[in-house]
Short mmCIF file of C-alpha atoms in Angstrom, two decimals:
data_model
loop_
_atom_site.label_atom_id
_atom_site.label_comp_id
_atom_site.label_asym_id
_atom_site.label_seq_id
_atom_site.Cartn_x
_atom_site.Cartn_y
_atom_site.Cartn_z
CA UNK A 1 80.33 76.35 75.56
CA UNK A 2 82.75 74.91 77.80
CA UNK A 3 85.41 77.20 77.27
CA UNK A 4 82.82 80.08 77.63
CA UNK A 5 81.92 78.42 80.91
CA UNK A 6 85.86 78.33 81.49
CA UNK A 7 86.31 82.02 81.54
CA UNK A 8 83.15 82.85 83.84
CA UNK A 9 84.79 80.62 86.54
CA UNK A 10 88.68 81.09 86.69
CA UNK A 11 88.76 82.90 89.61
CA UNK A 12 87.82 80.18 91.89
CA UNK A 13 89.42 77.50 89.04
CA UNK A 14 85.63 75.50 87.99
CA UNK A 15 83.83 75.17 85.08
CA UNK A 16 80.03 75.29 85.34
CA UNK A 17 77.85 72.27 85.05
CA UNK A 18 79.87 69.44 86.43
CA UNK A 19 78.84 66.70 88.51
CA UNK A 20 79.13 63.14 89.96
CA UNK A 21 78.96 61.95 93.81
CA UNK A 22 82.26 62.14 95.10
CA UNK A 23 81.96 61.89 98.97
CA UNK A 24 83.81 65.11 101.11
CA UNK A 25 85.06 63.43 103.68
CA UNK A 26 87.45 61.14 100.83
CA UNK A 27 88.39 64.36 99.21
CA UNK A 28 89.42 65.81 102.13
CA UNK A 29 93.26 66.17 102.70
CA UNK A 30 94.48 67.70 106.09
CA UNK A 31 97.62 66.98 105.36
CA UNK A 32 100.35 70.11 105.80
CA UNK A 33 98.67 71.26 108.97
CA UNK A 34 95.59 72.58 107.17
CA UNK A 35 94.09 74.32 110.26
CA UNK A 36 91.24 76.77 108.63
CA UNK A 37 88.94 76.58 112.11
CA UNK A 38 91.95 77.46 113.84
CA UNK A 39 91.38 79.13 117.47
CA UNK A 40 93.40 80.68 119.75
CA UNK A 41 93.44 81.00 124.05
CA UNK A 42 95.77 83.90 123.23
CA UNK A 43 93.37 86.22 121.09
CA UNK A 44 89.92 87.96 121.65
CA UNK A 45 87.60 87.88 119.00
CA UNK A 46 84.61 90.28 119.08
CA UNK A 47 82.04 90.76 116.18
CA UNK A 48 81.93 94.43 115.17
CA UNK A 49 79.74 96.00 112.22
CA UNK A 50 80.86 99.25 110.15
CA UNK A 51 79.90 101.20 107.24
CA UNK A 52 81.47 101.25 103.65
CA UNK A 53 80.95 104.50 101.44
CA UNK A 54 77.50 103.12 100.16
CA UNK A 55 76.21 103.12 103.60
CA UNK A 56 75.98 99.39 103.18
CA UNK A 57 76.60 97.57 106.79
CA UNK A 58 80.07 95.52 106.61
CA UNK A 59 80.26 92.63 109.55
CA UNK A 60 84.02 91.53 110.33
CA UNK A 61 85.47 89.81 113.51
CA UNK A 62 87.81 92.33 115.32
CA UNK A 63 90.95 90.33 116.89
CA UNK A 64 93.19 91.61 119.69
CA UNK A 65 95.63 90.05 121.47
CA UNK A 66 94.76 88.61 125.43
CA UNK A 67 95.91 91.41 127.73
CA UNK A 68 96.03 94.04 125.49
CA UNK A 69 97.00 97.34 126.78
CA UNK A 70 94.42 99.26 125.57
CA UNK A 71 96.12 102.50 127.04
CA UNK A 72 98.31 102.18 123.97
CA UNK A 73 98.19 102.41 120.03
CA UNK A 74 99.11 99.04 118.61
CA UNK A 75 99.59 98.54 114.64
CA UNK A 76 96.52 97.07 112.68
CA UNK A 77 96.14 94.76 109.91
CA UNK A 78 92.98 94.15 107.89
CA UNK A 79 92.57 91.15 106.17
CA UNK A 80 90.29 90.41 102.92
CA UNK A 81 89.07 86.53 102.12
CA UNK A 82 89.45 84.72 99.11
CA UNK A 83 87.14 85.89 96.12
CA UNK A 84 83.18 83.67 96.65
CA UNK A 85 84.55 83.09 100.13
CA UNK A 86 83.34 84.32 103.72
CA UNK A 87 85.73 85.61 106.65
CA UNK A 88 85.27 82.06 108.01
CA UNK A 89 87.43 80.83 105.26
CA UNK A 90 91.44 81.66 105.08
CA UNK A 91 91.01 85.11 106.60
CA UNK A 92 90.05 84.29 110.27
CA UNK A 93 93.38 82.13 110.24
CA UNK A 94 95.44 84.83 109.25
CA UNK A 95 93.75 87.27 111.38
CA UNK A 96 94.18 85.11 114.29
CA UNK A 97 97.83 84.29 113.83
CA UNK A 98 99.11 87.71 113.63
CA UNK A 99 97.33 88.36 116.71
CA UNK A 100 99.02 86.48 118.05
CA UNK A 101 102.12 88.12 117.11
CA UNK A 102 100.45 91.46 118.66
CA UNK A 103 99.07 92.80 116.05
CA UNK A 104 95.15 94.40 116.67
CA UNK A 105 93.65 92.46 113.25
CA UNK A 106 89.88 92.38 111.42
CA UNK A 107 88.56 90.17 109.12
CA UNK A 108 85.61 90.91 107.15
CA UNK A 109 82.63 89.62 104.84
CA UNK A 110 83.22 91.45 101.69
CA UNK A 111 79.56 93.26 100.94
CA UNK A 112 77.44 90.97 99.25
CA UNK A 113 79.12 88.10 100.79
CA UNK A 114 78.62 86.18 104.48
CA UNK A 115 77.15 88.38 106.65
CA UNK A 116 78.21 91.70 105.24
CA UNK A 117 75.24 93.33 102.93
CA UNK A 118 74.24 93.51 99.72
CA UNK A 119 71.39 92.37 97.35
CA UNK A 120 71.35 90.22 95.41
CA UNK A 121 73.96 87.61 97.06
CA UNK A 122 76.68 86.82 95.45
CA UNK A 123 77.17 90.31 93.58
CA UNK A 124 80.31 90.94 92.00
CA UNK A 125 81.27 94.69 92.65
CA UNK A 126 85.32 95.25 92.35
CA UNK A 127 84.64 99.39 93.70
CA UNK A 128 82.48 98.50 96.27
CA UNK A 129 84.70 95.35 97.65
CA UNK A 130 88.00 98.32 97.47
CA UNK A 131 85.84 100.48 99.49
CA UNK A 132 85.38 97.59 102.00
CA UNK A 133 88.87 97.51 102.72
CA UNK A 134 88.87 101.36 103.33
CA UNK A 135 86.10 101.02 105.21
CA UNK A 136 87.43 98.34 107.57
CA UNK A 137 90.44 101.07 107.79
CA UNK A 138 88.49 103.40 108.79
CA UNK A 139 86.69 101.48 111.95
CA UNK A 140 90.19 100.61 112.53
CA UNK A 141 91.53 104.26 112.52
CA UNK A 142 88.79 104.99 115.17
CA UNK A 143 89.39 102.79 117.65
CA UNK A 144 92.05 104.17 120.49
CA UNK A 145 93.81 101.40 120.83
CA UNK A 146 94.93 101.12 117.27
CA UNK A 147 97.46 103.52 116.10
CA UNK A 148 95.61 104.99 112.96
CA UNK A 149 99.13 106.01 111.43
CA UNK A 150 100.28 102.41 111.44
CA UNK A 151 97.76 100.10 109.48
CA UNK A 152 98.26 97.53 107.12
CA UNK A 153 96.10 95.55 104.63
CA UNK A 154 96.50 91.43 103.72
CA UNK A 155 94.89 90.32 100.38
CA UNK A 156 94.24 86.82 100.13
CA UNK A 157 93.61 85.23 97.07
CA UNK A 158 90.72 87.51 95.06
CA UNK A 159 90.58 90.25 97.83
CA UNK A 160 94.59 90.33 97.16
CA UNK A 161 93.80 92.29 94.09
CA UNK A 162 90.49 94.83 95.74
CA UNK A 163 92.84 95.43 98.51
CA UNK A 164 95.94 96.56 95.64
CA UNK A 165 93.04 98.70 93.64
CA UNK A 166 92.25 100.08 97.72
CA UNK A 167 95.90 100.72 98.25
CA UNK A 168 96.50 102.85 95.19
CA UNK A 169 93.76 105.25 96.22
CA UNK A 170 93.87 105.05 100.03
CA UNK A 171 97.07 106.17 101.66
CA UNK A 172 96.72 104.99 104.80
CA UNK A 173 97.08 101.73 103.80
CA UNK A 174 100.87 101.80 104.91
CA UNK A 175 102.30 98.10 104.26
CA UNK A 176 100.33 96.23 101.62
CA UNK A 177 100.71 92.04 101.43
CA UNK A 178 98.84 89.81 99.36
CA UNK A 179 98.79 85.46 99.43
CA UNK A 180 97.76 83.39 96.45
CA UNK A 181 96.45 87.05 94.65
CA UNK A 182 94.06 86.32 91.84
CA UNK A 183 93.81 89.44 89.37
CA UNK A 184 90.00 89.09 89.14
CA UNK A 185 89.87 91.22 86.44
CA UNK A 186 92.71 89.86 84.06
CA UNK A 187 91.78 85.79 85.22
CA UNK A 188 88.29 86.85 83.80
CA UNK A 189 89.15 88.86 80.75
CA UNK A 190 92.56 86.56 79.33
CA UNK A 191 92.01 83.11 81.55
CA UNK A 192 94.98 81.26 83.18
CA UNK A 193 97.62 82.35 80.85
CA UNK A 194 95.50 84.22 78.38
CA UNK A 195 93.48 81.24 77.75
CA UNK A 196 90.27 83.02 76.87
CA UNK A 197 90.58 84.95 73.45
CA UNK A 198 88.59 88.24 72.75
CA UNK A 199 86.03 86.20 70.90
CA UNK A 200 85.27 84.18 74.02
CA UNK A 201 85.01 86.98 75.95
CA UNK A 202 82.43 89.18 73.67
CA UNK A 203 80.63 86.27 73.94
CA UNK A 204 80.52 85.84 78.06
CA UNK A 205 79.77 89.39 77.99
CA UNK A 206 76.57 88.70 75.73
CA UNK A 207 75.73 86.32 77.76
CA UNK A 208 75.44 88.26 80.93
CA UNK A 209 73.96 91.04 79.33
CA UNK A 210 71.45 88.57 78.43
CA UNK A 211 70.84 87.06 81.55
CA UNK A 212 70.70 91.03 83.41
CA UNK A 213 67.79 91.78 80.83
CA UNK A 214 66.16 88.41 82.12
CA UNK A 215 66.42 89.39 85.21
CA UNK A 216 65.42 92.95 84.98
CA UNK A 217 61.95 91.67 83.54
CA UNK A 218 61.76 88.81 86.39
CA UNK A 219 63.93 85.75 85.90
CA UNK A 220 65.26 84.34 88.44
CA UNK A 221 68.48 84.84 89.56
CA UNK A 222 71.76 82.71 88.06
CA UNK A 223 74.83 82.16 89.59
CA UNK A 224 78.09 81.40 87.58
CA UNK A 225 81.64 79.95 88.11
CA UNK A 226 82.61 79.55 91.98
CA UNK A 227 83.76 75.85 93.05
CA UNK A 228 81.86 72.52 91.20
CA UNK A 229 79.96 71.45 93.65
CA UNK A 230 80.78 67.75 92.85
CA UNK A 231 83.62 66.58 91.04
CA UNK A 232 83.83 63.46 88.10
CA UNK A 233 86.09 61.11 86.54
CA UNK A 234 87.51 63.82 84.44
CA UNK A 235 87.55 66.74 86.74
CA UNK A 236 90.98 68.89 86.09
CA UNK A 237 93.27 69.75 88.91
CA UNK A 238 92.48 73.09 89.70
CA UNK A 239 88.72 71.86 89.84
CA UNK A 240 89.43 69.00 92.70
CA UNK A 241 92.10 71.68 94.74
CA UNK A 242 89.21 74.01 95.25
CA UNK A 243 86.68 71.86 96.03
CA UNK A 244 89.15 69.71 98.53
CA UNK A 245 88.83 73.35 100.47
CA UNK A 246 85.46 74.81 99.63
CA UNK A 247 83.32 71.18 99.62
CA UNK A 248 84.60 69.37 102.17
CA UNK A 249 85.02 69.74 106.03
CA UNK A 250 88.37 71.07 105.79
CA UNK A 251 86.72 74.66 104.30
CA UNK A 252 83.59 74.45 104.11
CA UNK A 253 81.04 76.94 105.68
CA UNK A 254 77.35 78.19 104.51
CA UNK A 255 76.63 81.56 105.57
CA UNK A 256 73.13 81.86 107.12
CA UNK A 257 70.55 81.86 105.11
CA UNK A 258 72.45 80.67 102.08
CA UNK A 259 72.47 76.55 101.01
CA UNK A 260 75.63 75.37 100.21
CA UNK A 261 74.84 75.39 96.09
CA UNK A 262 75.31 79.27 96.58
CA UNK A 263 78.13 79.12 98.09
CA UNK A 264 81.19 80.71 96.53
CA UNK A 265 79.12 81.40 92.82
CA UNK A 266 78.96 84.91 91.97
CA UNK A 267 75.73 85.86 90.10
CA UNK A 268 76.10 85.52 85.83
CA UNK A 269 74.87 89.21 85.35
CA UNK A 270 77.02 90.99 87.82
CA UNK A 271 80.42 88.83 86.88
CA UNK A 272 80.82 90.90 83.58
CA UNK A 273 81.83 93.79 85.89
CA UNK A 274 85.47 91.98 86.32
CA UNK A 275 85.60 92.66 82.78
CA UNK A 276 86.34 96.06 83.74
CA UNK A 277 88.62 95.72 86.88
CA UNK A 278 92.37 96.72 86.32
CA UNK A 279 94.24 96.79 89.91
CA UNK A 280 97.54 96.40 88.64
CA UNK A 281 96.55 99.84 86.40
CA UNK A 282 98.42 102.54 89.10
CA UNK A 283 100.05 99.96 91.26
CA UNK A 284 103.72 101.68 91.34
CA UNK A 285 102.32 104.85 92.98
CA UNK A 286 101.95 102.86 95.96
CA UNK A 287 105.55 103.79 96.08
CA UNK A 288 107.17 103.74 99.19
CA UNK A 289 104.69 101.77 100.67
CA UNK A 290 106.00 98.60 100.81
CA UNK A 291 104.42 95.55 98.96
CA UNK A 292 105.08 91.74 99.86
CA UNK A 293 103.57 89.38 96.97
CA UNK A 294 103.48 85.50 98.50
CA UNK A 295 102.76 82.78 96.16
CA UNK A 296 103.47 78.64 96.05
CA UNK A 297 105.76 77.53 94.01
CA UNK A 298 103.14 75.06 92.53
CA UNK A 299 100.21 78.11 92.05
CA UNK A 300 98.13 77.96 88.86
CA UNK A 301 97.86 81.92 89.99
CA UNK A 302 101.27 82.37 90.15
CA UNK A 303 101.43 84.72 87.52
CA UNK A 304 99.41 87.33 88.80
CA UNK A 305 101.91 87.58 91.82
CA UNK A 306 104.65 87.57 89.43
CA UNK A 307 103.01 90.20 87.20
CA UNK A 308 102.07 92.75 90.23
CA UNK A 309 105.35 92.71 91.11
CA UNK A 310 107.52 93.33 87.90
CA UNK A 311 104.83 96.15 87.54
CA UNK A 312 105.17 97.88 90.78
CA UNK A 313 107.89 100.07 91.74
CA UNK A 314 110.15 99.65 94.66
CA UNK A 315 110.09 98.48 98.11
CA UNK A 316 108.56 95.44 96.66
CA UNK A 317 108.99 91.48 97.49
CA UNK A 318 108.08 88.09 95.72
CA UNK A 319 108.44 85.02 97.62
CA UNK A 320 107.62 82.46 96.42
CA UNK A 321 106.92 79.27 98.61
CA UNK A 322 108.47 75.50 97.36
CA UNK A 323 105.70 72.68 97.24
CA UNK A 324 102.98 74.89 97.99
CA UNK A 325 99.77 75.12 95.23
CA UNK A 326 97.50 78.12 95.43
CA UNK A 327 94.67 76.65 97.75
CA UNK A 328 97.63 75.54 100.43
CA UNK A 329 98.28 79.10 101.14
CA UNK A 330 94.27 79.35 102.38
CA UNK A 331 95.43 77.00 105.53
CA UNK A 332 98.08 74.66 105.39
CA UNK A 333 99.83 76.10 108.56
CA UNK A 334 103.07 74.11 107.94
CA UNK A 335 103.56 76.05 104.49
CA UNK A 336 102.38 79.54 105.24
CA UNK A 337 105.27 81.76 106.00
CA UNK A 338 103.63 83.34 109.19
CA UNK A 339 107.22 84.34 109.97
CA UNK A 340 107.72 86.42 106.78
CA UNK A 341 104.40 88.23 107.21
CA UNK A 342 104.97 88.89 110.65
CA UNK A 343 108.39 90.37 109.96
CA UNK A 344 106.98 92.06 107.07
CA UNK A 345 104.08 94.00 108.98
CA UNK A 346 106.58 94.46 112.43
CA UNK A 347 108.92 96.33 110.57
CA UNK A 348 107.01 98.78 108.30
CA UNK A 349 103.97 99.24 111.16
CA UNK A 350 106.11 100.62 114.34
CA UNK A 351 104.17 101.32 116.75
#
């Protein structure tokens, strides 16, 4: 049942049912310039609220640079949070750093997640999370200080691959980058490196077919996979990178009205519908919109970057980062290429 387990939870690298009492704050490693909280005197952050396609009410932070002039257009960038995370967690940073580099960015609470909506919590919903990110394009197309013509879209980790499946339907989506992408669908159907056979997986799909009957006659809720909330003696290596992030002060954050055993577990019923989720499927008609795929050199997800970029057609990037593991990339400051993404967005968003 492990392995079953295994294959509910890759996307955020746990296996169910784990536990001892490790304390956070010796887990915690800052090291790298991990800077997740990071705040700056030189950006304006406002809370704004928009509508997806659903009618469902999205909540992002909306970042603009101090002194804007707001007489002119300036390029856009949305940016997505890791898969089970919030816009608290990776996507503030980014937002906030390019910024600074003059770009008018938002960050958002993929619906069902943080403080966007969505019931039940925790639902897993790979249209509705695309639609998010063409949503959050079109608040951004709206505003007049954003030129509408001149928007791009940053994927990190899980919302790397919704904002891909976004990108091949949406064409205003004009430069496309993704960090530390995690095919949701393909980690969920195959594993890390096709780890899960098609036995396993008939079997995780019974499962949560199961549990959604349960449910629909008044069982309570489950929640699956996400980050252990404790680790063990024997917990593997992807287990103790995401909870270094997710469980301890360096990451951590509990959306209101959540607990922090809810945090980052996606409900057992709804997960099947990864199952189902192919964003690589059309990805070289994004052609000539450029794509930039950023990875560490030491990712466990590395080849989902790799893959989405043999498969799409050109202008089209890999780089790969040395020493870096998939988690660094959420906030390690002193190994994110802030440079590269900066250069990557200046010169396909002129203003």
């Amino acid at each position: 049942m492990k392995e079953l387990a295994l294959g509910l939870a890759l996307m955020l690298g746990s296996v169910s049912g784990l536990a001892i009492g490790t304390s956070p704050a010796l887990a915690q490693d800052l090291s790298n310039g991990a800077d997740n909280f990071y705040r700056s005197d030189r950006v304006v952050v406002e809370k704004i609220t928009f509508e997806n396609k659903f009618g469902m009410k999205v909540v992002g932070n909306l970042f603009t640079p101090q002194g804007l002039d707001r007489s002119a257009q300036t390029p856009g960038i949305v940016v997505g949070h890791p898969m089970g995370a919030t816009k608290e967690q990776s996507a503030n940073l980014y937002a906030t750093k390019l910024a600074e580099q003059g770009f008018v960015t938002l960050s958002f609470d993929l619906s069902f997640w943080g403080e966007s909506e969505g019931q039940p919590r925790n639902t897993v919903a790979p249209e509705i999370y695309a639609d998010d990110f063409s949503a959050a394009v079109d608040f951004l197309s709206t505003q007049p200080f954003v030129n509408k013509d001149n928007i791009g879209v940053l994927g990190i980790c899980g919302s790397g691959s919704f904002a891909l499946s976004a990108a091949q339907i949406d064409p205003r989506m004009k430069a496309i980058a993704t960090v530390s992408m995690y095919d949701m669908g393909a980690a969920n159907r195959d594993g890390l490196r096709k780890g899960v056979s098609v036995e396993q997986r008939k079997e995780m799909l019974k499962v949560a077919a199961q549990q959604r009957l349960a449910e629909y006659q008044g069982a309570e809720i489950k929640l699956t996979g996400g980050t252990v909330d404790e680790l063990k003696a024997d917990s593997n290596a992807i287990e103790r990178e995401f909870y270094d992030f997710y469980r301890t002060p360096r990451g951590e954050f509990t959306p209101k009205g959540q607990t922090p055993l809810q945090t980052t577990h996606p409900t057992l019923s709804s997960n099947a519908a990864f199952m189902n989720f192919y964003p690589f499927a059309q990805i070289e008609t994004i052609s000539p919109r450029p794509l930039l795929f950023i990875a560490g050199e030491q990712a466990h997800s590395i080849e989902f970057s790799e893959n989405a970029y043999e498969r799409a057609s050109e202008p089209k990037e890999l780089v790969i980062i040395p020493g870096a593991g998939h988690v660094d990339l959420y906030d390690r400051v002193n190994l994110i290429p802030f440079d590269k993404l900066t250069a990557f967005f200046r010169g396909n968003l002129s203003s």
